[in-house]
mmCIF file of C-alpha atoms and ligand atoms in Angstrom:
data_model
loop_
_atom_site.group_PDB
_atom_site.id
_atom_site.type_symbol
_atom_site.label_atom_id
_atom_site.label_comp_id
_atom_site.label_asym_id
_atom_site.label_seq_id
_atom_site.Cartn_x
_atom_site.Cartn_y
_atom_site.Cartn_z
ATOM 1 C CA MET A 1 -0.040 0.044 -0.017
ATOM 2 C CA LYS A 2 1.318 3.405 -0.897
ATOM 3 C CA THR A 3 2.186 5.876 1.810
ATOM 4 C CA LEU A 4 0.755 9.410 1.954
ATOM 5 C CA PHE A 5 4.031 10.777 0.454
ATOM 6 C CA GLU A 6 4.048 8.265 -2.380
ATOM 7 C CA LYS A 7 0.426 9.376 -3.298
ATOM 8 C CA ILE A 8 1.921 13.014 -3.367
ATOM 9 C CA ILE A 9 4.701 11.900 -5.748
ATOM 10 C CA ASP A 10 2.118 10.224 -8.085
ATOM 11 C CA ARG A 11 -0.118 13.309 -7.804
ATOM 12 C CA GLU A 12 -2.862 11.293 -6.283
ATOM 13 C CA ILE A 13 -3.032 13.823 -3.429
ATOM 14 C CA PRO A 14 -2.499 17.536 -3.991
ATOM 15 C CA ALA A 15 0.374 19.240 -2.373
ATOM 16 C CA HIS A 16 2.067 22.650 -2.794
ATOM 17 C CA ILE A 17 5.199 21.539 -4.594
ATOM 18 C CA ILE A 18 8.073 23.833 -4.833
ATOM 19 C CA TYR A 19 10.928 21.649 -6.208
ATOM 20 C CA GLU A 20 11.146 18.313 -8.098
ATOM 21 C CA ASP A 21 13.967 16.479 -9.927
ATOM 22 C CA GLU A 22 14.598 12.866 -10.751
ATOM 23 C CA PHE A 23 15.335 11.857 -7.353
ATOM 24 C CA CYS A 24 13.335 13.931 -4.994
ATOM 25 C CA LEU A 25 10.386 16.288 -4.371
ATOM 26 C CA ALA A 26 9.864 19.319 -1.961
ATOM 27 C CA PHE A 27 6.514 20.540 -0.838
ATOM 28 C CA HIS A 28 5.018 22.688 1.967
ATOM 29 C CA ASP A 29 4.091 20.772 5.167
ATOM 30 C CA ILE A 30 0.225 20.792 5.542
ATOM 31 C CA HIS A 31 0.701 21.813 9.315
ATOM 32 C CA PRO A 32 3.557 24.259 9.465
ATOM 33 C CA GLN A 33 5.682 24.387 12.557
ATOM 34 C CA ALA A 34 7.387 27.595 11.409
ATOM 35 C CA PRO A 35 6.687 30.465 8.883
ATOM 36 C CA THR A 36 8.631 28.217 6.234
ATOM 37 C CA HIS A 37 8.203 24.492 6.737
ATOM 38 C CA ILE A 38 9.132 22.437 3.627
ATOM 39 C CA LEU A 39 9.288 18.622 3.459
ATOM 40 C CA LEU A 40 11.903 17.278 1.230
ATOM 41 C CA ILE A 41 11.455 13.573 0.225
ATOM 42 C CA PRO A 42 13.189 10.952 -1.972
ATOM 43 C CA LYS A 43 11.112 9.404 -4.636
ATOM 44 C CA LYS A 44 12.361 6.016 -3.591
ATOM 45 C CA PRO A 45 10.338 4.730 -0.958
ATOM 46 C CA ILE A 46 12.878 4.425 2.183
ATOM 47 C CA ALA A 47 10.587 4.034 5.261
ATOM 48 C CA LYS A 48 13.049 5.782 7.496
ATOM 49 C CA LEU A 49 16.618 6.986 7.592
ATOM 50 C CA ALA A 50 17.629 3.815 9.480
ATOM 51 C CA ASP A 51 16.587 1.656 6.659
ATOM 52 C CA ALA A 52 18.734 3.343 4.137
ATOM 53 C CA GLN A 53 21.439 1.189 2.638
ATOM 54 C CA ALA A 54 24.946 1.686 1.427
ATOM 55 C CA ASN A 55 23.669 2.166 -2.188
ATOM 56 C CA ASP A 56 21.521 4.986 -1.030
ATOM 57 C CA GLN A 57 24.705 7.122 -0.172
ATOM 58 C CA LEU A 58 24.439 9.099 -3.438
ATOM 59 C CA LEU A 59 20.739 9.746 -2.763
ATOM 60 C CA LEU A 60 21.273 11.033 0.754
ATOM 61 C CA GLY A 61 23.980 13.274 -0.279
ATOM 62 C CA HIS A 62 21.699 14.590 -3.107
ATOM 63 C CA LEU A 63 19.012 15.314 -0.539
ATOM 64 C CA LEU A 64 21.236 17.454 1.470
ATOM 65 C CA MET A 65 22.535 19.349 -1.439
ATOM 66 C CA THR A 66 18.987 19.842 -2.513
ATOM 67 C CA VAL A 67 18.400 21.400 0.928
ATOM 68 C CA ASN A 68 20.978 24.004 0.016
ATOM 69 C CA LYS A 69 19.430 24.611 -3.269
ATOM 70 C CA ILE A 70 16.023 25.132 -1.914
ATOM 71 C CA THR A 71 17.154 27.160 1.170
ATOM 72 C CA GLN A 72 19.169 29.463 -1.203
ATOM 73 C CA ASP A 73 16.167 29.813 -3.675
ATOM 74 C CA LEU A 74 13.733 30.707 -0.669
ATOM 75 C CA GLU A 75 16.541 33.011 0.643
ATOM 76 C CA ILE A 76 16.718 31.351 4.116
ATOM 77 C CA ALA A 77 20.237 29.767 3.767
ATOM 78 C CA ASP A 78 21.460 31.875 6.569
ATOM 79 C CA ALA A 79 19.203 30.415 9.214
ATOM 80 C CA PHE A 80 17.197 27.098 8.919
ATOM 81 C CA ARG A 81 16.748 23.934 11.056
ATOM 82 C CA LEU A 82 16.773 20.552 9.232
ATOM 83 C CA VAL A 83 14.955 17.765 11.144
ATOM 84 C CA ILE A 84 14.605 14.105 10.356
ATOM 85 C CA ASN A 85 12.308 12.109 12.889
ATOM 86 C CA ASN A 86 13.321 8.415 12.637
ATOM 87 C CA GLY A 87 10.758 6.036 14.226
ATOM 88 C CA ALA A 88 7.458 6.622 15.921
ATOM 89 C CA LYS A 89 8.940 7.262 19.433
ATOM 90 C CA ALA A 90 11.055 10.026 17.881
ATOM 91 C CA GLY A 91 7.778 11.558 16.408
ATOM 92 C CA GLN A 92 7.763 9.942 12.898
ATOM 93 C CA THR A 93 4.162 9.687 11.699
ATOM 94 C CA VAL A 94 4.587 9.165 7.915
ATOM 95 C CA PHE A 95 6.776 6.229 7.108
ATOM 96 C CA HIS A 96 8.474 7.517 3.999
ATOM 97 C CA LEU A 97 11.847 9.206 4.684
ATOM 98 C CA HIS A 98 11.493 12.988 4.943
ATOM 99 C CA LEU A 99 13.552 16.086 5.794
ATOM 100 C CA HIS A 100 11.772 18.942 7.673
ATOM 101 C CA ILE A 101 13.258 22.346 6.603
ATOM 102 C CA LEU A 102 12.186 24.898 9.065
ATOM 103 C CA SER A 103 12.912 28.648 9.036
ATOM 104 C CA GLY A 104 11.513 32.092 9.957
ATOM 105 C CA ARG A 105 11.574 31.840 13.673
ATOM 106 C CA PRO A 106 13.905 31.190 16.701
ATOM 107 C CA PHE A 107 14.800 27.562 17.337
ATOM 108 C CA HIS A 108 15.633 26.512 20.854
ATOM 109 C CA TRP A 109 18.349 23.920 21.842
ATOM 110 C CA PRO A 110 18.007 21.297 23.003
ATOM 111 C CA PRO A 111 15.021 20.480 20.730
ATOM 112 C CA GLY A 112 11.650 19.414 22.298
HETATM 113 P P1 LIG B 201 6.804 13.334 10.690
HETATM 114 O O1 LIG B 201 5.991 13.603 11.912
HETATM 115 O O2 LIG B 201 8.299 13.512 10.938
HETATM 116 O O3 LIG B 201 6.462 11.909 10.055
HETATM 117 O O4 LIG B 201 6.371 14.357 9.702
HETATM 118 C C1 LIG B 201 5.150 14.217 8.950
HETATM 119 C C2 LIG B 201 4.866 15.489 8.389
HETATM 120 O O5 LIG B 201 3.904 15.313 7.186
HETATM 121 C C3 LIG B 201 4.057 16.258 9.465
HETATM 122 O O6 LIG B 201 4.729 17.574 9.612
HETATM 123 C C4 LIG B 201 2.669 16.537 8.802
HETATM 124 O O7 LIG B 201 2.289 17.971 9.063
HETATM 125 C C5 LIG B 201 2.941 16.480 7.340
HETATM 126 N N1 LIG B 201 1.815 16.146 6.494
HETATM 127 C C6 LIG B 201 0.862 15.261 6.696
HETATM 128 N N2 LIG B 201 -0.053 15.118 5.673
HETATM 129 C C7 LIG B 201 0.349 15.960 4.843
HETATM 130 C C8 LIG B 201 -0.023 16.311 3.380
HETATM 131 N N3 LIG B 201 -1.163 15.872 2.918
HETATM 132 N N4 LIG B 201 0.644 17.432 2.913
HETATM 133 C C9 LIG B 201 1.677 18.014 3.573
HETATM 134 N N5 LIG B 201 2.242 17.648 4.565
HETATM 135 C C10 LIG B 201 1.596 16.589 5.352
#
């Protein structure tokens, strides 16, 4: 069965998509936790970061470089927070790897 994010990739569920290439897709989070809250996902259905394999190394690097591209395009490259929730106990609710890009407000440390 497809996850919610696979349905967004396949355009079965609408999303405000801001970036797409052969390997990944970025769109606005439906419940933003900051003035800017983007989700970046690989098109490959990796359930969570811990499930990534050695042959996903290039893809994972591509995701981080895509964060740089997106944050530069949105002019938030000077201050953003990148979050990956891995596993239900860490707050993951959608089991398709995704990077949260958050910006536009102060962020505290340690995170909640
Ligand atoms: P996580 O809790 O790390 O698994 O993050 C899942 C994120 O997906 C949450 O921030 C949700 O607000 C977001 N989300 C859920 N449904 C949608 C949707 N249809 N479109 C965009 N974002 C969504």
